[in-house]
mmCIF file of C-alpha atoms in Angstrom:
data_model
loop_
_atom_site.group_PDB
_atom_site.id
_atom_site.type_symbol
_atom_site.label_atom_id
_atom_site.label_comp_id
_atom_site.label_asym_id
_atom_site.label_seq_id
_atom_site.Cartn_x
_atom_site.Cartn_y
_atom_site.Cartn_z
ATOM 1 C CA UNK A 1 46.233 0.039 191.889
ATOM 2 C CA UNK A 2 45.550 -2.445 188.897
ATOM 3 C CA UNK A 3 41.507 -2.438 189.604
ATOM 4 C CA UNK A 4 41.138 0.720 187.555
ATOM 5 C CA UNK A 5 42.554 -0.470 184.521
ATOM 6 C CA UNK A 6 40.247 -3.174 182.593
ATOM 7 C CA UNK A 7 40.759 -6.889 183.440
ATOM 8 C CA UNK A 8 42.145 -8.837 180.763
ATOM 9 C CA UNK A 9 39.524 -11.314 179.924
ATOM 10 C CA UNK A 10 41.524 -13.738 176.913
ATOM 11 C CA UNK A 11 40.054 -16.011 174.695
ATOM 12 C CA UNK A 12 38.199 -13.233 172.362
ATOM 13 C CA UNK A 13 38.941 -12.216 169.010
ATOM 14 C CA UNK A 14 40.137 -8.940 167.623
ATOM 15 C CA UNK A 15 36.962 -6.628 165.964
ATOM 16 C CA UNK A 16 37.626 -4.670 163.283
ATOM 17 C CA UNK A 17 36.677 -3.154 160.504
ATOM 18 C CA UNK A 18 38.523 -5.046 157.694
ATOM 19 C CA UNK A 19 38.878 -2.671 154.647
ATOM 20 C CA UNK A 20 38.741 -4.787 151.465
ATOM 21 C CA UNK A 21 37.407 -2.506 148.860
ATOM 22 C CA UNK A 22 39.436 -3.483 145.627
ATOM 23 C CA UNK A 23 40.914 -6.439 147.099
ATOM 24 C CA UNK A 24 40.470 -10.025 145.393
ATOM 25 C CA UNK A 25 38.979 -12.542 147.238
ATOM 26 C CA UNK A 26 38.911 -15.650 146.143
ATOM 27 C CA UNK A 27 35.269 -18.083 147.117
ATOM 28 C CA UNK A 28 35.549 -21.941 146.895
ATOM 29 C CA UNK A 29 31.937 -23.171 146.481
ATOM 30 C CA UNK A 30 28.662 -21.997 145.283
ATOM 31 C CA UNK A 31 25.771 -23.230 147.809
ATOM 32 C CA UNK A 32 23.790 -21.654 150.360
ATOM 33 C CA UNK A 33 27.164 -21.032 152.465
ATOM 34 C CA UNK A 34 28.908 -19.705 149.763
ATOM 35 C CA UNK A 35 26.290 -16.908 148.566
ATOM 36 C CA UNK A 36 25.959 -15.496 152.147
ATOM 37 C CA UNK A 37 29.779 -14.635 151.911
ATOM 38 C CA UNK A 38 29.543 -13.100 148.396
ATOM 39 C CA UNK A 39 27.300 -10.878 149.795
ATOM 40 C CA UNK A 40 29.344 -9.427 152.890
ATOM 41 C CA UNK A 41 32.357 -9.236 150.394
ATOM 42 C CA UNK A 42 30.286 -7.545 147.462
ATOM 43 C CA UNK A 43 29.010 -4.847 150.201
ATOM 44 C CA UNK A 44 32.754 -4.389 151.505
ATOM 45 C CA UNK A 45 33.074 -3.474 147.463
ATOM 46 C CA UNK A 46 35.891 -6.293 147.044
ATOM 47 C CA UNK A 47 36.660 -7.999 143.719
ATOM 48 C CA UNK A 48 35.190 -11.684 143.587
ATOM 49 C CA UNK A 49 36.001 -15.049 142.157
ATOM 50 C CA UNK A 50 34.340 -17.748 142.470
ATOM 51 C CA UNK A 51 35.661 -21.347 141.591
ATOM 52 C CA UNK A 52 32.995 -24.101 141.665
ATOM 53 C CA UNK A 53 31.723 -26.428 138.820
ATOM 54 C CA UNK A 54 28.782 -24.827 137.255
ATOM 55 C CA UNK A 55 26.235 -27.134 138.167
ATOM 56 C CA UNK A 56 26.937 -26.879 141.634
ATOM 57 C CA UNK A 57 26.351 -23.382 142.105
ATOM 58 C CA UNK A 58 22.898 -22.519 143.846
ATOM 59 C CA UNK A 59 20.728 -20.297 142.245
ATOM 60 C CA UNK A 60 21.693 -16.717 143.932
ATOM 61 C CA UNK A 61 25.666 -17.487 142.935
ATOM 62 C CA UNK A 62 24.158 -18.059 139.168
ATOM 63 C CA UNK A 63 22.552 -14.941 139.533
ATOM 64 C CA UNK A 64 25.618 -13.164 141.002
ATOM 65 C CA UNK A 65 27.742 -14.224 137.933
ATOM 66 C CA UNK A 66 24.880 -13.789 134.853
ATOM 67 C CA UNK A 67 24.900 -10.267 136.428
ATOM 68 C CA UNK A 68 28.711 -10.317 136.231
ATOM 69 C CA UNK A 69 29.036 -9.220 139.831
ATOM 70 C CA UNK A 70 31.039 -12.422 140.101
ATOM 71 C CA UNK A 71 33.902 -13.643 138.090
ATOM 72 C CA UNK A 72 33.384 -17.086 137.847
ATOM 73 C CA UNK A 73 35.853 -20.063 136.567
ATOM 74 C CA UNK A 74 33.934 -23.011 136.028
ATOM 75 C CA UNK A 75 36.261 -26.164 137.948
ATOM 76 C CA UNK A 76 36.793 -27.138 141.207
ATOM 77 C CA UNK A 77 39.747 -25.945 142.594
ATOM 78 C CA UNK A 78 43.058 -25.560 141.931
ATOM 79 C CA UNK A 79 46.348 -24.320 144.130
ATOM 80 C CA UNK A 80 46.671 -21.380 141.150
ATOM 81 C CA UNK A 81 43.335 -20.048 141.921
ATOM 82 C CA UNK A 82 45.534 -18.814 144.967
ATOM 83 C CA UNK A 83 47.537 -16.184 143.051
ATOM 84 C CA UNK A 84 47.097 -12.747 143.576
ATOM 85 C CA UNK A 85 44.708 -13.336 145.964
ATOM 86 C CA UNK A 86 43.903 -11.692 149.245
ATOM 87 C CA UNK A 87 41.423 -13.417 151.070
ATOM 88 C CA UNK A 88 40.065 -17.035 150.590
ATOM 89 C CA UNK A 89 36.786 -18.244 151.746
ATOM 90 C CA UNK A 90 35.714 -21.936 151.224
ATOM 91 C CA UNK A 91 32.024 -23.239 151.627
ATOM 92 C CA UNK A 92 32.977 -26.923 150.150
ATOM 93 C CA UNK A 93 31.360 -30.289 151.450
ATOM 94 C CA UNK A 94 34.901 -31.478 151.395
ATOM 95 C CA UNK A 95 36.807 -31.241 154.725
ATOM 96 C CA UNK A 96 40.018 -32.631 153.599
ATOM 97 C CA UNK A 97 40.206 -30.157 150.413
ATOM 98 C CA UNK A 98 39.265 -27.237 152.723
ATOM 99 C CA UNK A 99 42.113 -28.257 154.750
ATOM 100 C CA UNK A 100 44.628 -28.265 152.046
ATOM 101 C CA UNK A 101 43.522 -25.271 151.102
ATOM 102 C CA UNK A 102 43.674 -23.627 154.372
ATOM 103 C CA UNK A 103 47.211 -25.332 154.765
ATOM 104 C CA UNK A 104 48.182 -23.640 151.103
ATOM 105 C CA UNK A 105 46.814 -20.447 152.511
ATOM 106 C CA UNK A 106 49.544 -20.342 155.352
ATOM 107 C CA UNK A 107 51.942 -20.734 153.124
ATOM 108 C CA UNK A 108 51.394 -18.281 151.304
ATOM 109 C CA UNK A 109 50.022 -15.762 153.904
ATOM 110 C CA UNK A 110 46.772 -15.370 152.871
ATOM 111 C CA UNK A 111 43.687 -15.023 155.401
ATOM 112 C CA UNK A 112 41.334 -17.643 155.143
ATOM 113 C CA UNK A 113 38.395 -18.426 156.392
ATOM 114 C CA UNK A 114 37.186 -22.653 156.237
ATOM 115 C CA UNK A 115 33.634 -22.619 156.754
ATOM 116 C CA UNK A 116 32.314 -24.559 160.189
ATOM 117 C CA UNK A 117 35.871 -24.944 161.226
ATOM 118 C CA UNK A 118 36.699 -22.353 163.481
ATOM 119 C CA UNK A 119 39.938 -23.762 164.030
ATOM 120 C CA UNK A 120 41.220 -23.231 160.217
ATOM 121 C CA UNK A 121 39.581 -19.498 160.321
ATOM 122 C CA UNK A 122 42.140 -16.216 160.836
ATOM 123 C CA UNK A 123 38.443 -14.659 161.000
ATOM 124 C CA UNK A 124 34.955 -15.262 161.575
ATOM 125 C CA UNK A 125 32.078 -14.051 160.224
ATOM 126 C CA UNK A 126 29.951 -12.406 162.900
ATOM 127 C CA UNK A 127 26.232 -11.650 162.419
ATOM 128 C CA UNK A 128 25.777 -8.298 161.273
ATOM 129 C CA UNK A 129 22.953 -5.502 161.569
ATOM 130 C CA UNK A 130 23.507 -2.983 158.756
ATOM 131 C CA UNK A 131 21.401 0.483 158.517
ATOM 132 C CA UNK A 132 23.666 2.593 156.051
ATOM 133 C CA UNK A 133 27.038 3.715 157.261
ATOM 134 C CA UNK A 134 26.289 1.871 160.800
ATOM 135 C CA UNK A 135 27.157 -2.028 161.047
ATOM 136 C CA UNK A 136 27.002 -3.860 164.622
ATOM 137 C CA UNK A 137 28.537 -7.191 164.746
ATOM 138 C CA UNK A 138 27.762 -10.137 167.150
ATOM 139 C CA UNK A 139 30.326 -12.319 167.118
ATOM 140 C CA UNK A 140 30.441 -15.569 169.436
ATOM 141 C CA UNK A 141 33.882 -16.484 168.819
ATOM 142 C CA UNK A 142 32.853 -19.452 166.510
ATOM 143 C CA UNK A 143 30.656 -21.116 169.021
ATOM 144 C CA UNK A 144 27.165 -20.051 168.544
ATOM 145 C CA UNK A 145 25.985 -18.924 165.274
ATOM 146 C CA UNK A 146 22.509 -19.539 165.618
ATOM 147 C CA UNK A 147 23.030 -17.402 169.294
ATOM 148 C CA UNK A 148 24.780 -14.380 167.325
ATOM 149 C CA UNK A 149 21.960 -13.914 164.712
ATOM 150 C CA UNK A 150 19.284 -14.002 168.001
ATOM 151 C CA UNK A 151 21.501 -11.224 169.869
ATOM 152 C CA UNK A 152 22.230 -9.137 166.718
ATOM 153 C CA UNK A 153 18.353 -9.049 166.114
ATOM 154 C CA UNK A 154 17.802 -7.970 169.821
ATOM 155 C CA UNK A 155 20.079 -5.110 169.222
ATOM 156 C CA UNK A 156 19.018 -3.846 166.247
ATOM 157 C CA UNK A 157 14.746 -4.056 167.332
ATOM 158 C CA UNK A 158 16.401 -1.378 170.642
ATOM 159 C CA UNK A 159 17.836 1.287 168.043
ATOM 160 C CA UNK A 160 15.817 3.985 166.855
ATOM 161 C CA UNK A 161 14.731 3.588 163.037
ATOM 162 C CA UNK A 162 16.547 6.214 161.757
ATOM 163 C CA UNK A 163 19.732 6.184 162.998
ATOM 164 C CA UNK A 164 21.357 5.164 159.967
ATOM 165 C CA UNK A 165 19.903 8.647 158.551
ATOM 166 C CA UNK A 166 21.623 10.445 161.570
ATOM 167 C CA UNK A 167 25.148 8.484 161.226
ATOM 168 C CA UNK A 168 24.947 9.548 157.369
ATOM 169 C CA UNK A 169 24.518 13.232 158.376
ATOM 170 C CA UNK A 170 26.880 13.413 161.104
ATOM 171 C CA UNK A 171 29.596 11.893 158.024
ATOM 172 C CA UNK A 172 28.650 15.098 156.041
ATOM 173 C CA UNK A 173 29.190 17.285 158.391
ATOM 174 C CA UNK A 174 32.430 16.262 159.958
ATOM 175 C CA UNK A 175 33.562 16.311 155.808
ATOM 176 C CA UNK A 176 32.400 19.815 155.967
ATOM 177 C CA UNK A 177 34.449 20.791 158.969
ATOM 178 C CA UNK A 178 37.546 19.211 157.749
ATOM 179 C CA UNK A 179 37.248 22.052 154.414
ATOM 180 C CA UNK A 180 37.289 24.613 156.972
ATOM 181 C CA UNK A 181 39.478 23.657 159.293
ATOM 182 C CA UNK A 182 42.353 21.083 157.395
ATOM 183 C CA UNK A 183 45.159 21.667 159.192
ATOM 184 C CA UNK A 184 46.740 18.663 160.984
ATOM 185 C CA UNK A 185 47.013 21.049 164.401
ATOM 186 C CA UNK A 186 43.131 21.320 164.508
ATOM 187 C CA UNK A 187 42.212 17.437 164.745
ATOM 188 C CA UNK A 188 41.835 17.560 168.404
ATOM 189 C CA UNK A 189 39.334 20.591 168.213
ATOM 190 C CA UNK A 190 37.361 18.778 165.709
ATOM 191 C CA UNK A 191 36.868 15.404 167.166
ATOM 192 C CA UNK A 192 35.763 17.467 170.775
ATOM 193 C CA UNK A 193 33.252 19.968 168.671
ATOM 194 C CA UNK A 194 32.135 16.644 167.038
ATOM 195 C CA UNK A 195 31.796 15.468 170.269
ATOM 196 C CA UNK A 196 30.031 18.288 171.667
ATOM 197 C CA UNK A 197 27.417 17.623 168.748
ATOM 198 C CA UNK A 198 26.656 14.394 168.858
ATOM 199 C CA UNK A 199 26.278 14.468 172.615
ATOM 200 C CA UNK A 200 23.675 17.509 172.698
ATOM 201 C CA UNK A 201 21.791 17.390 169.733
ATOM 202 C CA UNK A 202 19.377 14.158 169.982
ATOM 203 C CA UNK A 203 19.190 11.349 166.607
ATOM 204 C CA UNK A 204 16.375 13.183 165.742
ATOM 205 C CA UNK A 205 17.544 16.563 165.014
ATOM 206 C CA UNK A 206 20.638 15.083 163.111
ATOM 207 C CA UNK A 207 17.838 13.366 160.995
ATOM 208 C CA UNK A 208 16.298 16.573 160.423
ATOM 209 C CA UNK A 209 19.395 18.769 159.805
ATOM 210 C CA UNK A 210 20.088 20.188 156.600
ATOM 211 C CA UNK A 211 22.503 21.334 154.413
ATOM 212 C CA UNK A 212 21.570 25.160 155.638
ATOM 213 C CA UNK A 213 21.842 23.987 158.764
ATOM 214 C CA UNK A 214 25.394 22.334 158.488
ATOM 215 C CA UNK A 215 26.534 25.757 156.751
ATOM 216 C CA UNK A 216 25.318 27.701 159.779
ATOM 217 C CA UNK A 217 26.676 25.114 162.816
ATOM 218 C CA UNK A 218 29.939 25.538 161.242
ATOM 219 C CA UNK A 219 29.925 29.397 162.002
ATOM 220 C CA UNK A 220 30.246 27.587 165.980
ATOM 221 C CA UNK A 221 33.076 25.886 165.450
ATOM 222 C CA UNK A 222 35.844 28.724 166.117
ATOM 223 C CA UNK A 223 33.925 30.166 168.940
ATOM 224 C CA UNK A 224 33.731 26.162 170.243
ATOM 225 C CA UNK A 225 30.063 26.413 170.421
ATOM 226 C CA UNK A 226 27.015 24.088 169.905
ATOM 227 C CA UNK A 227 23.655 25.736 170.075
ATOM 228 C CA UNK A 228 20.191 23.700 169.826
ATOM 229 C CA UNK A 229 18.581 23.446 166.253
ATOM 230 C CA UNK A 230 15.771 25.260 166.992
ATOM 231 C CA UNK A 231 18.549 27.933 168.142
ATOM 232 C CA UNK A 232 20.601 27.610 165.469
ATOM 233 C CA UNK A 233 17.320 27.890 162.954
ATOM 234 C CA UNK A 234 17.052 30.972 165.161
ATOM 235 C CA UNK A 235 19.923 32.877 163.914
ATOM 236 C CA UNK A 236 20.985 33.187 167.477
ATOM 237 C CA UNK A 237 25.424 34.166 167.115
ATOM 238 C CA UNK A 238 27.960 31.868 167.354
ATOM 239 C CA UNK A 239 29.541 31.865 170.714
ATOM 240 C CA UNK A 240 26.192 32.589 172.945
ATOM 241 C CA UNK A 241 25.183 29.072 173.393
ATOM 242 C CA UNK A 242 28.200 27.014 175.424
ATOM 243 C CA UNK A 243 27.719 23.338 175.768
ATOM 244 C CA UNK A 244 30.101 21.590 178.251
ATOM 245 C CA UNK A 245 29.815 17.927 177.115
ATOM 246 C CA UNK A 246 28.255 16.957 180.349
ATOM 247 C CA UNK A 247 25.472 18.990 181.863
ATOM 248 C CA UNK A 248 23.866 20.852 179.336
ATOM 249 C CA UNK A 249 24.138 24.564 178.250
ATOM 250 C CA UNK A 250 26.059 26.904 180.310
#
């Protein structure tokens, strides 16, 4: 009875989507290791401080804080740096100050992440492929860096250029259908005429789709139809064209 469920495999970590936009996170060093993470927490929009001695930042951290996207203080650091803070990353030669710090961190219940110590991590940096709205991760679970970055570029040289262009489309459009269809009831209809979208119409046509377009698929979405583009460009009526999510157009 149990083989239809999935097997429980163990030993992984938990992928998400960690939304930090506003939140402070706090960076111990400025070298090489240290401007790779400002990066992934600058494009998650979070606030940033940075505590290293001035001289020992490299020169893409100096750059980061002469163009204020930084804040730096100029020590090394101290257990204060830890208040209001919500995430710590350290990138420190030092492994018995990143281990007080991490130690610090559980006391105060802040994630942390110690650089090449997967053991004093909550989380792990995966590598990442980004095209606009859509980012893969390839995470080895801490024990393969090198292996992650050679997987993630596999992956991304298989998907089509412009997919990021389709994703971005496919955003406006569900935004669209939410304005004409708010109420809570209808979520189920919308995520299945999503569904029926994204499954018939190929990457490129949600590349090439317009706003006119958008306006005019929407006139399907009581009727619970999905015509083609060239269809829909057609003027063809809502309601002729029935896709069935599986085996094309009825």
């Amino acid at each position: 009875m149990g083989a239809k469920y999935p097997p429980i495999q163990g030993g992984g970590s938990l992928i998400l989507a960690w939304q930090i936009k506003g939140r402070r996170v706090l960076i111990v060093g400025g070298g090489e290791v240290a401007a790779g993470r400002i990066v992934n927490v600058l494009n998650a929009d979070a606030k940033v401080i940075v505590v290293a001695p001035f001289d020992g930042l490299n020169d893409e951290v100096a750059y980061r804080v002469a163009q204020g996207q930084v804040e730096h203080v100029n020590r090394k650091f101290e257990p204060s740096d830890l208040d209001n803070i919500d995430m710590v990353l350290t990138a420190v030669d030092d492994p018995e100050a990143s281990s007080q710090i991490y130690r610090l961190c559980k006391e105060r219940r802040i994630a942390a992440n110690i650089a090449d110590v997967p053991p004093e991590c909550d989380f792990y940096f995966g590598s990442v492929h980004r095209d606009g709205p859509l980012q893969i991760m390839v995470s080895t679970n801490g024990n393969g860096p090198r292996l992650a970055n050679i997987v993630r570029r596999q992956i991304a040289k298989n998907l089509p250029d412009n997919i990021g262009a389709a994703i971005t489309k496919v955003g406006q459009l569900r935004r669209k259908l939410r304005k004409i269809a708010p109420e809570e009831e209808e979520g189920p209809k919308r995520m299945k005429w999503m569904s029926k979208v994204c499954d018939s119409w190929s990457l490129e046509d949600l590349v090439d789709m317009e706003e006119k377009d958008m306006e005019a698929l929407l006139g399907y979405y009581h009727p619970n139809a999905v015509p083609s583009l060239d269809n829909l460009r057609l003027g063809e009526e809502p309601g002729i064209y029935q896709f069935d999510g599986s085996f094309g157009w009825m």
